[in-house]
XYZ file of C-alpha atoms in Angstrom:
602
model
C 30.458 39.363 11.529
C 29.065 42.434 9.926
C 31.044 44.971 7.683
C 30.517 48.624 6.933
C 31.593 49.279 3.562
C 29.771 53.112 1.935
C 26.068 52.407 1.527
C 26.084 48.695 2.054
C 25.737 46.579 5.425
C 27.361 43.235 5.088
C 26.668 40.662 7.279
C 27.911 36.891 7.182
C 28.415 33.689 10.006
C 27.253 30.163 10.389
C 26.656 28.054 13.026
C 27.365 24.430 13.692
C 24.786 21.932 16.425
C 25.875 18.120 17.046
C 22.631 16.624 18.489
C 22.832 13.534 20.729
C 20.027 11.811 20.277
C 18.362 9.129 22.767
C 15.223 7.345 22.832
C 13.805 5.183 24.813
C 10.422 4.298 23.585
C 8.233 1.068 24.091
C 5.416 2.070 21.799
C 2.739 -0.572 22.286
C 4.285 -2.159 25.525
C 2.518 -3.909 27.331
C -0.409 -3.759 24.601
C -2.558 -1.495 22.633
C -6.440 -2.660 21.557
C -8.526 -0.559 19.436
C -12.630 -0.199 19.903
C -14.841 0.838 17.257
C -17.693 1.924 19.737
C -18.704 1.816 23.872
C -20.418 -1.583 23.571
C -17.403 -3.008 21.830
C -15.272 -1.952 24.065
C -17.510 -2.514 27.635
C -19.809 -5.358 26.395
C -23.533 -5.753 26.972
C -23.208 -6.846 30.696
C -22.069 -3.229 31.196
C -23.330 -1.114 28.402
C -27.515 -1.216 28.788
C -28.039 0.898 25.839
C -30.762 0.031 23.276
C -28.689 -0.052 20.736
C -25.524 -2.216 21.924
C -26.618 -5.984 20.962
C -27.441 -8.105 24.110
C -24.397 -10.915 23.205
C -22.094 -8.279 22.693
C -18.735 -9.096 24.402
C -15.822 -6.844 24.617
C -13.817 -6.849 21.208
C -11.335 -4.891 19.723
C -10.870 -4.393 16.066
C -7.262 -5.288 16.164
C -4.574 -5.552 19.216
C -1.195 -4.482 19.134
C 1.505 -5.089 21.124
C 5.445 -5.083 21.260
C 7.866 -8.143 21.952
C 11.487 -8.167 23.443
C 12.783 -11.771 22.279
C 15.714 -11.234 19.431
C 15.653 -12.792 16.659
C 12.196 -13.786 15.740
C 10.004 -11.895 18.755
C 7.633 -15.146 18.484
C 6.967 -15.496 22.282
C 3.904 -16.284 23.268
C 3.839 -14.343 26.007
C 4.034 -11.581 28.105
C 7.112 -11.879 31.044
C 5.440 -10.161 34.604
C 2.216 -9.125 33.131
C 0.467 -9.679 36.675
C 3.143 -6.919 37.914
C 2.835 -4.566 35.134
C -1.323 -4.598 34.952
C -0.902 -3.687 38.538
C 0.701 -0.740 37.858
C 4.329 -1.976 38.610
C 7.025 0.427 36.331
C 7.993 -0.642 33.149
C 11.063 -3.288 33.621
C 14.501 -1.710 32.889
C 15.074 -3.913 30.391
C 12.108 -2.865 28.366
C 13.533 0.642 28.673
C 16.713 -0.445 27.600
C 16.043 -2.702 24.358
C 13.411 -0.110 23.034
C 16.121 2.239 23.212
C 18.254 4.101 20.248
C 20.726 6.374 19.886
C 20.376 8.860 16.429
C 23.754 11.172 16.917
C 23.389 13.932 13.907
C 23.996 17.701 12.939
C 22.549 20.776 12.029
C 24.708 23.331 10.423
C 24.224 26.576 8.672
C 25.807 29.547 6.628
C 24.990 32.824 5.722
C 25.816 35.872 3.819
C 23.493 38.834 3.491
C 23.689 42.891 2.410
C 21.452 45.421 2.859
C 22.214 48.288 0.520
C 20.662 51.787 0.829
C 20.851 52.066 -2.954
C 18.819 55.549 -2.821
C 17.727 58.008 -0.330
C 14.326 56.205 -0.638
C 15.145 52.554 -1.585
C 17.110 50.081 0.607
C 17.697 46.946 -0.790
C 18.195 43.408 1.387
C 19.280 40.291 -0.354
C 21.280 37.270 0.829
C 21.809 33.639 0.577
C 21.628 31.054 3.438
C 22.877 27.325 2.897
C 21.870 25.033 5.515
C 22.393 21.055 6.044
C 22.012 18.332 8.130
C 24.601 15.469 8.495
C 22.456 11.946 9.612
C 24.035 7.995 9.864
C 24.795 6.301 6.459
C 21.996 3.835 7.800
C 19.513 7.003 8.274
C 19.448 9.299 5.398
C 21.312 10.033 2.536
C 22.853 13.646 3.149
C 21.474 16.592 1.050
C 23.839 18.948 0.600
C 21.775 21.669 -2.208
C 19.738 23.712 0.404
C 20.151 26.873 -1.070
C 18.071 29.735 0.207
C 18.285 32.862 -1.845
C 16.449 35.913 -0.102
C 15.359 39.023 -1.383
C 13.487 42.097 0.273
C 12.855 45.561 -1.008
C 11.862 49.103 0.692
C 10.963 52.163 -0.895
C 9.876 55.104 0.341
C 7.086 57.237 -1.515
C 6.407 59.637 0.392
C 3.641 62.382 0.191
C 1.465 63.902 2.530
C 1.035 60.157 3.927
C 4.423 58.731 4.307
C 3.604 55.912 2.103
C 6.004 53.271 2.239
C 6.203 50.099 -0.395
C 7.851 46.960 0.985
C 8.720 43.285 -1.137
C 10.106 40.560 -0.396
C 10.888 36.758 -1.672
C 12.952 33.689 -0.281
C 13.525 30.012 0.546
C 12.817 29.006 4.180
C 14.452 25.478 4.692
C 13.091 23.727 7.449
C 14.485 20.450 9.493
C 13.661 16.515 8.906
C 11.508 15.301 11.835
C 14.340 13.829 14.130
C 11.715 12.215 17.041
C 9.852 10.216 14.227
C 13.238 9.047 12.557
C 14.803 8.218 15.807
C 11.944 6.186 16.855
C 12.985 3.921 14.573
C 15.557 1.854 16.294
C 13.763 1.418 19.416
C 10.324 -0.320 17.806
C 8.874 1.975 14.616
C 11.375 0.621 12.023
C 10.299 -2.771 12.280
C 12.266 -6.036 10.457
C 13.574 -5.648 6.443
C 12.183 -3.465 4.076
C 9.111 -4.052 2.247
C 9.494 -5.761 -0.939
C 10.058 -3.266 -3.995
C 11.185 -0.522 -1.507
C 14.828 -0.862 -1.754
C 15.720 2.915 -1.478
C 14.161 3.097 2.253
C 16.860 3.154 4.641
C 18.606 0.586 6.783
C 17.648 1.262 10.712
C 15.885 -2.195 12.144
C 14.422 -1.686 15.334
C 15.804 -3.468 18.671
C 11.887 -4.755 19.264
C 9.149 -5.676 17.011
C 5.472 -4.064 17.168
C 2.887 -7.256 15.864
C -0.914 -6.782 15.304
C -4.147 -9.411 15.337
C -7.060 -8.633 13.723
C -10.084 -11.039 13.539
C -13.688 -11.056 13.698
C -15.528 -9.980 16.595
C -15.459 -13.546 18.807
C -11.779 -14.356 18.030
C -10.778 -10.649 19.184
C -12.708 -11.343 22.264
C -10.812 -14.393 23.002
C -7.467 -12.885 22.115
C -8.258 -9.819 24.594
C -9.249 -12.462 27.209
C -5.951 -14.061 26.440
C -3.647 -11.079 27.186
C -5.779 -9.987 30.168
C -6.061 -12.639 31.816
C -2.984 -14.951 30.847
C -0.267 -12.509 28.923
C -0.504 -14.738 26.483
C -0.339 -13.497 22.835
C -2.505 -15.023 19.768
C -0.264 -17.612 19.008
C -0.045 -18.646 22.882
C -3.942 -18.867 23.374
C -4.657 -22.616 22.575
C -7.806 -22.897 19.581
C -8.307 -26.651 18.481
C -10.512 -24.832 15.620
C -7.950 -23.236 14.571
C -5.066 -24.313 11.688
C -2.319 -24.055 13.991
C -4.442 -24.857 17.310
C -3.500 -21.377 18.330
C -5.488 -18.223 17.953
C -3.325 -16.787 15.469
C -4.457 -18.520 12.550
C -7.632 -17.297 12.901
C -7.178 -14.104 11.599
C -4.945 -11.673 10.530
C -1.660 -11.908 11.878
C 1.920 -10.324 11.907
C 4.436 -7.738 12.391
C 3.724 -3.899 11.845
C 6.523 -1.360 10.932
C 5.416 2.026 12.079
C 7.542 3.982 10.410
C 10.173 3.637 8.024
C 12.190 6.489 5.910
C 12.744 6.780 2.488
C 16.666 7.490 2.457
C 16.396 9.968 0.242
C 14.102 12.048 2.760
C 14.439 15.401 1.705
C 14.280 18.806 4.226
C 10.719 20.601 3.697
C 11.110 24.147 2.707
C 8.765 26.918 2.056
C 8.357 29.663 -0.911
C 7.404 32.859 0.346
C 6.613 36.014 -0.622
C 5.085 38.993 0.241
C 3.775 42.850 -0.576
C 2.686 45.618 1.570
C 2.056 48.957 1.572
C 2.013 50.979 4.775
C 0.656 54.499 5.110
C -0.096 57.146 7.865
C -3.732 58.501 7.133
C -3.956 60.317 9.996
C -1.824 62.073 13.443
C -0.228 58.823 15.044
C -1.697 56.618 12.674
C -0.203 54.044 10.603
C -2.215 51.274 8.022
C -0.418 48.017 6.849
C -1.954 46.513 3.726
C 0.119 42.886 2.870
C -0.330 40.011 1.148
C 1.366 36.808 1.837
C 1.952 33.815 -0.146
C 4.020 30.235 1.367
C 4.460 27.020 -0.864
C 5.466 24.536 1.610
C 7.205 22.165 -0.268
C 8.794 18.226 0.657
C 6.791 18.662 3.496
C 6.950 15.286 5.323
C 4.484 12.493 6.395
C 3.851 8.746 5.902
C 1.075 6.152 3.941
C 0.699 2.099 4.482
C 2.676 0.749 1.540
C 0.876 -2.293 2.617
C -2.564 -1.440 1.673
C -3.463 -4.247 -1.281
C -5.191 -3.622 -4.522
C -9.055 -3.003 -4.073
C -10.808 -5.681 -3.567
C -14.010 -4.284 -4.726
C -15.932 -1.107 -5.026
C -19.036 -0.347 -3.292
C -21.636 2.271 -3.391
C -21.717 5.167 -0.892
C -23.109 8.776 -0.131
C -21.428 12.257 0.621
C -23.030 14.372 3.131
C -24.918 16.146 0.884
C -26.589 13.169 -0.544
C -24.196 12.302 -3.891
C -23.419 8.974 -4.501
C -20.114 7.401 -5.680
C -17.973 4.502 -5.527
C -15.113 3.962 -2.593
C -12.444 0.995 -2.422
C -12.289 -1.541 0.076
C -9.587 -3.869 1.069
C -11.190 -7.119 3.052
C -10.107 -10.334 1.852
C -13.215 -10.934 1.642
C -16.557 -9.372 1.196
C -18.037 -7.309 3.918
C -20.698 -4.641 4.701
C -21.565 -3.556 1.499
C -22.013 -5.524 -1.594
C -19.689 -4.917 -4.324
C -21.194 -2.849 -7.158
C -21.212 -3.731 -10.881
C -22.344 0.171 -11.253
C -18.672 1.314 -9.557
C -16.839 -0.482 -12.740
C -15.473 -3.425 -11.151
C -16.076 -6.240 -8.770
C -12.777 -7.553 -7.178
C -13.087 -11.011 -5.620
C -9.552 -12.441 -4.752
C -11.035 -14.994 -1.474
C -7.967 -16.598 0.122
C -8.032 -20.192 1.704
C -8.933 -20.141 5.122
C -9.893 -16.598 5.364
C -12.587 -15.415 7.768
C -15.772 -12.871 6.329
C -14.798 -9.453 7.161
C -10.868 -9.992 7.822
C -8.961 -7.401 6.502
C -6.211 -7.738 3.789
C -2.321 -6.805 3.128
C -0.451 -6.586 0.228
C 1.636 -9.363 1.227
C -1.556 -11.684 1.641
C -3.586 -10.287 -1.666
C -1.102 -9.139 -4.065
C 1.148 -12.364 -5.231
C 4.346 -10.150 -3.206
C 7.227 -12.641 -1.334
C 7.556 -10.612 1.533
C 9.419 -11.762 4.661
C 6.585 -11.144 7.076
C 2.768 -11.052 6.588
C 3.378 -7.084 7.420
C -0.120 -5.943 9.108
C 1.045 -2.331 8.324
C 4.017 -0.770 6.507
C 4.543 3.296 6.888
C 7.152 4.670 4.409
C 8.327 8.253 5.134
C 8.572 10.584 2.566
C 8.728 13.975 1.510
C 5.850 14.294 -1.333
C 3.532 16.441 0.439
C 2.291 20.186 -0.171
C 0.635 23.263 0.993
C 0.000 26.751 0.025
C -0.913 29.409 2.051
C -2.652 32.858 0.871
C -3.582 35.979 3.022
C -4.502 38.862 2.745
C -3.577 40.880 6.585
C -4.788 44.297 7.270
C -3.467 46.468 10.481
C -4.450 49.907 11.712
C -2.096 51.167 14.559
C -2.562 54.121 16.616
C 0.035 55.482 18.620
C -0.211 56.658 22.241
C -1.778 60.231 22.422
C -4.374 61.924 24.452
C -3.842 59.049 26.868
C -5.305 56.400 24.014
C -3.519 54.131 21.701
C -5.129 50.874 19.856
C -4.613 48.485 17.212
C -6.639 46.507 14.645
C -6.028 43.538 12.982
C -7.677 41.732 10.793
C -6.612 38.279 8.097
C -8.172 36.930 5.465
C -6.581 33.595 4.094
C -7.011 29.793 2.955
C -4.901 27.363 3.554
C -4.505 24.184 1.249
C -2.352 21.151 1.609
C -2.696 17.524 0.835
C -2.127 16.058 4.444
C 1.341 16.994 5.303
C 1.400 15.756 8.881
C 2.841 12.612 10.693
C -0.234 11.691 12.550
C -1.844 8.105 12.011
C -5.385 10.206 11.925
C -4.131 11.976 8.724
C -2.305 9.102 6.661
C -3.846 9.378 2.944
C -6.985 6.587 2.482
C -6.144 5.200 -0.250
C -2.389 4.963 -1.874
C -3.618 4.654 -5.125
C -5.229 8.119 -5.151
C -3.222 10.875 -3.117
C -4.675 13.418 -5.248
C -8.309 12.970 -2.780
C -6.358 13.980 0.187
C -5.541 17.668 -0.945
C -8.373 19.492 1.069
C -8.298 22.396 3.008
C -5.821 22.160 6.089
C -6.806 21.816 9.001
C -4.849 25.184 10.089
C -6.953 26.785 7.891
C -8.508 29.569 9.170
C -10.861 32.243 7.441
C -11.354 35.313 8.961
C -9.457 36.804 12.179
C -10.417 39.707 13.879
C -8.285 41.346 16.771
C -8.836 44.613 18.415
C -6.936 46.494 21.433
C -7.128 49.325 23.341
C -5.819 51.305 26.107
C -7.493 54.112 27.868
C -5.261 55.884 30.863
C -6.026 58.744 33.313
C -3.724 61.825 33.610
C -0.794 61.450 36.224
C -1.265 64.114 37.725
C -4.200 66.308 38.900
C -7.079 64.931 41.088
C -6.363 61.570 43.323
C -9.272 60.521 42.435
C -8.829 60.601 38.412
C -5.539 60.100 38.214
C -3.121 56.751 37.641
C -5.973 55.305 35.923
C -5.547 52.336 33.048
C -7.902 50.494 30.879
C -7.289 48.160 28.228
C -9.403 45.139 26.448
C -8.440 42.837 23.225
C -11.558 41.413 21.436
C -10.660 38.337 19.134
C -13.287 37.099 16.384
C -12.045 34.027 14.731
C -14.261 32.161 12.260
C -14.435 28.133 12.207
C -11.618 25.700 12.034
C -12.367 22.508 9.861
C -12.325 18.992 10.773
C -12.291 15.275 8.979
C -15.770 13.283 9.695
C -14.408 10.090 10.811
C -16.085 6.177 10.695
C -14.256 5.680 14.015
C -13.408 2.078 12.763
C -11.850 0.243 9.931
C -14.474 0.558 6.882
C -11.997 0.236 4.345
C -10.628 -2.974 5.282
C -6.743 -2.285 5.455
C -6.245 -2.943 8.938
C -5.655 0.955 9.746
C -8.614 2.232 11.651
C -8.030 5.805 12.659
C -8.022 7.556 9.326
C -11.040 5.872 7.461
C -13.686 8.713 6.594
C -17.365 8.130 5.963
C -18.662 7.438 2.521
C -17.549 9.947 0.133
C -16.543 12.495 2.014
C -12.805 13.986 1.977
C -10.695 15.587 4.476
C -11.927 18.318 6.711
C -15.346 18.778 5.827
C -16.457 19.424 9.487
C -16.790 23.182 10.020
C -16.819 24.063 13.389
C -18.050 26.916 15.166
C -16.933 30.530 15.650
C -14.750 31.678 18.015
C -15.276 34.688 19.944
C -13.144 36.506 23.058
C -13.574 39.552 25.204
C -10.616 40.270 27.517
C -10.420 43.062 30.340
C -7.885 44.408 32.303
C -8.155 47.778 34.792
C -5.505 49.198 37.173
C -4.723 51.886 39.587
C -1.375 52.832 40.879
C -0.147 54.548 43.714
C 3.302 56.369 44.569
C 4.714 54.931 47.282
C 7.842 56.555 47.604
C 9.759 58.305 45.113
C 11.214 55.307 43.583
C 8.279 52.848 44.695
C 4.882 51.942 43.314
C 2.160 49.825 44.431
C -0.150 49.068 41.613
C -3.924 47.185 42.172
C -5.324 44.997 38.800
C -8.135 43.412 38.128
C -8.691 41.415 34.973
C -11.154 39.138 33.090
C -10.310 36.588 30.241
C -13.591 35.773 28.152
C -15.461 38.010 30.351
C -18.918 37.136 28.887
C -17.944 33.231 28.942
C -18.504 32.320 25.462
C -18.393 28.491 25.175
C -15.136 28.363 22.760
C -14.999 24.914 20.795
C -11.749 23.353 20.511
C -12.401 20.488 18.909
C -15.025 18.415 18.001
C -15.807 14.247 18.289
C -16.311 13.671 14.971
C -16.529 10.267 14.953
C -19.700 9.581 12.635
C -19.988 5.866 13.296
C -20.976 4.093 9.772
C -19.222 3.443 6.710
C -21.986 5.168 4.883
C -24.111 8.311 5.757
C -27.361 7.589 7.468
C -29.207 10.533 6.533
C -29.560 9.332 2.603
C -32.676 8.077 1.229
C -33.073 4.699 1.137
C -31.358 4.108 3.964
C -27.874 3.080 2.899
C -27.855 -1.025 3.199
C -24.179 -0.138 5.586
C -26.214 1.706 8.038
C -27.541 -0.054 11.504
C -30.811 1.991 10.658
C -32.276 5.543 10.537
C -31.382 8.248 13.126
C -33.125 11.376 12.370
C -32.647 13.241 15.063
C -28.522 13.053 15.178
C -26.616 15.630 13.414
C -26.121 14.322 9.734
C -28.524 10.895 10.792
C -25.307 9.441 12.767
C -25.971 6.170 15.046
C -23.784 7.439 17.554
C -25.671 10.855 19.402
C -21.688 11.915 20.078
C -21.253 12.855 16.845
C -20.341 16.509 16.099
C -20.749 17.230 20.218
C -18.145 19.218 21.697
C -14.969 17.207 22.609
C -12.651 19.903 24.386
C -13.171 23.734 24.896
C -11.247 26.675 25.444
C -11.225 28.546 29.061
C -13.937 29.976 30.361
C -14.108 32.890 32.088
C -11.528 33.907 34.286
C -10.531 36.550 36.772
C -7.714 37.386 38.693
C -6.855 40.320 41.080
C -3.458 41.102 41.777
C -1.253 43.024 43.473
C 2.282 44.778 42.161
C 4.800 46.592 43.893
C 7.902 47.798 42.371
C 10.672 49.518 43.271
């Protein structure tokens, strides 16, 4: 509703959403097996390169998988696996047990004036509450999300028509509802970690488990599931403790995602100054700065992770050396290093060289499960955004008009994203992740133009149009990955090589040249036929999306000596990688592309 009262414009309302949420979501149904490389994952009978070993067989690091059997999910194995490795569809009754329902609310309220408090100086301010309404199970409801907002205009004036604007406010933002309703189908797992009592109270309907073991067992376990549908504790191993795989390695149930119930909504800080001006006939310049705090912005780590085990030696990409954590439960790839401050050495009974540890295992904790990994959800991440944005506008005259833009920011945060590629490293130092973002973008160039003909006059000249945007964007940034678990914590996707932090990878520069030309004709008086041609990245310019920056090694191989973690020296790779992949292009943006068309309106 919106009120007139003498110089002020009052405006207030709400608005009220009831969400039915449903999710059906078998996560790692029938099974999931991560490879560190090609000849781990295709074997030597099938991968001839030099540098694959010839008894290579194909072995994950660790295997994954879901199971359906209430209470314990202990089966060994896997119902109609013949019919589902055919292709067959997913059984309803998967569907239906790795199902949840998450039924919630948004809601909203606001009340907001804009005063013209002078001939030259309007004033906006306002205040927004907003709120979301989840299970007692889900979230504890926050009911404080205030959002003042301020904005200011005043007019200068002078031969230019200057023109001052300022503004300030809270920007509330929603919990992710996907990742928290995945819960009760499989990512909430069975009981809360030990310690964590505040995290909330949605079990899931199925249960994700993991193996991880070295390199022969895995092969056997894979060969087991393929083969069989059996799961490690249904492949028979008279070497083994238990006579079945399972107690030959690492072994137990995974909870991909659990929420801390006192969640809170992520919200940003922004403010902002410009000053516009019209220099010339038709022309008008925009000066601004920009600032955003995000703030509670939400993600996950592996509460699960143990205390370090040692501390090794290992090399940024520029050649520095430094110490870096690992987890195994026992020793493995590097030697520990007195020169890193400690030496860790915690071996467990039984425990195979290179298997990676838990918490649970390591770290004296009761816990009901040996958990493999253990996400918590919270909202302790940040970012802050600062540009500087420059436009120059030209209005239509003389049959031309164009517009330049052009941004000059850096973007900061600490890993605010739920992505298992962007999970902090270690949870014992969250301060390492805070990098730039990986939305961070330098420099951004934009220019358009349009160029018409006269409507009237010669048939020839006439109903002409031309117009063209040219983009110039400098490099996004990327995190150099080891493409395997170096660390030892049984998470594999977000372990980065040596030293190095997040998003160290610059990429490459992206540039854009876009063309459009068109001719109309009068038809009839009320009818047109018009004739366009147009090109998208006319001169083809390879565009790089993103890169594969898996590096392959715990350690850089480009240090001197060669690292001892390195399979041996590779000068002629970017950065002395083994693998030749490394920092190739992994997905591009369009080539060129034309298109002629044909419009007629009437």
């Amino acid at each position: 509703m919106t009120l007139l009262m003498g110089k002020h414009t009052v405006s207030f309302g709400g608005n009220f959403n009831y969400v039915v949420s449903q999710e059906s979501f078998p996560l790692f149904f029938p099974f999931e097996a991560h490879f560190s490389n090609l000849c781990n994952f295709l074997g030597a009978t099938i991968d001839t390169d030099a540098s694959c070993p010839r008894t290579t067989v194909p072995n994950p690091f660790v295997i994954q998988f879901e199971r359906f059997q209430a209470p314990n999910f202990t089966e060994p194995t896997l119902a109609n696996f013949a019919q589902i490795y055919g292709g067959g569809a997913i059984p309803s009754a998967v569907r239906n047990q790795a199902e949840g329902t998450l039924n919630h609310t948004y809601n909203g309220f606001y009340i907001q004036d804009k005063w013209r408090a002078a001939p030259k100086l309007t004033i906006n301010y306002g205040l927004r509450w907003e709120f979301e309404t989840w299970p007692a199970k889900a979230l504890n409801n926050s009911y404080d999300n205030f959002d003042p907002r301020l904005g200011i205009a005043y007019q200068v004036g002078g031969p230019w028509n200057v023109v001052i604007r300022a503004g300030s406010g809270l920007f509330h933002g929603i919990i992710p509802e996907r990742l928290l309703a995945c819960q009760i189908p499989v990512c909430g797992g069975n009981g809360k970690f030990p310690g964590l009592n505040n995290s909330n109270d949605l079990d899931s309907r199925t249960l994700s488990w993991s193996f991880a073991s070295a390199p022969p067992i895995m092969s056997l376990a894979l060969t087991g599931l393929l083969q069989n549908g059996q799961y490690p504790n249904g492949v028979r191993a008279p070497f083994c403790a238990t006579g079945t795989l399972e107690s030959c390695g690492t072994y137990g149930p995974n909870t991909v995602v659990r929420f801390d119930k006192d969640h809170k909504n992520p919200y940003g800080i922004q403010s902002s100054l410009s000053v516009e001006f019209d220099p010339f006939k038709d022309t008008t310049v925009s000066i601004s700065y920009l600032r955003v705090k995000g703030v509670h912005l939400g993600s996950f780590f592996d509460v699960d992770q143990p205390t370090p085990q040692q501390s090794v030696v290992v090399h940024g990409s520029s050649g520095a050396t430094g110490c870096k954590n690992t987890y195994y439960s026992l020793p493995f790839g590097l030697a520990p290093s007195p020169q890193c401050g400690f030496v860790y050495a915690i071996p467990v009974p039984g425990a195979i060289q290179g298997l990676p540890g838990t918490a649970c295992q390591l770290n004296g904790i009761t816990c009901a499960h040996n958990y493999l990994v253990y996400f918590r959800a919270t909202s302790r991440w940040n970012s802050n955004f600062n540009g500087l944005l420059v436009n120059v506008n030209k209005r239509l005259s003389n049959h031309f008009s164009a517009g330049v833009s052009y941004t000059y920011s850096h973007t900061i945060d600490d890993g605010p994203n739920p992505s298992f590629v962007l999970i902090p490293q270690e949870i014992t130092n969250f301060g390492a992740e805070k990098a730039n973002s990986a939305d961070d973008i330098r420099h951004r160039f934009v220019a358009n133009g349009i160029l018409s003909s006269p409507t009237t006059g010669s048939m020839w000249l006439r109903d002409f149009q031309l117009s063209t945007i040219v983009t110039l964007q400098s490099p996004e940034f990327f995190t150099k990955f080891a493409g395997f678990d170096a660390n030892g914590d049984i998470v594999d996707n977000n372990d980065r090589v040596g030293l190095e932090g997040r998003n160290t990878f610059r990429g490459k520069n992206l540039y854009t040249f876009d063309l459009r030309g068109s001719r109309s004709f009068t038809v009839r008086e009320k009818q047109k036929l018009e004739i366009i041609a147009e090109a998208f990245n006319l001169f083809n310019h390879v565009n790089i999306k993103y890169f594969n920056t898996v590096y392959g090694s715990v350690d850089f191989c480009n240090a001197s000596p060669l690292p001892p973690a390195c399979p041996g020296a590779f000068p002629n790779n970017r950065e002395g990688s083994p693998l030749s992949s490394y920092g190739t292009p992994r997905a591009v943006f369009n080539p060129r592309q034309i298109q002629l068309a044909l419009r007629y309106s009437w």
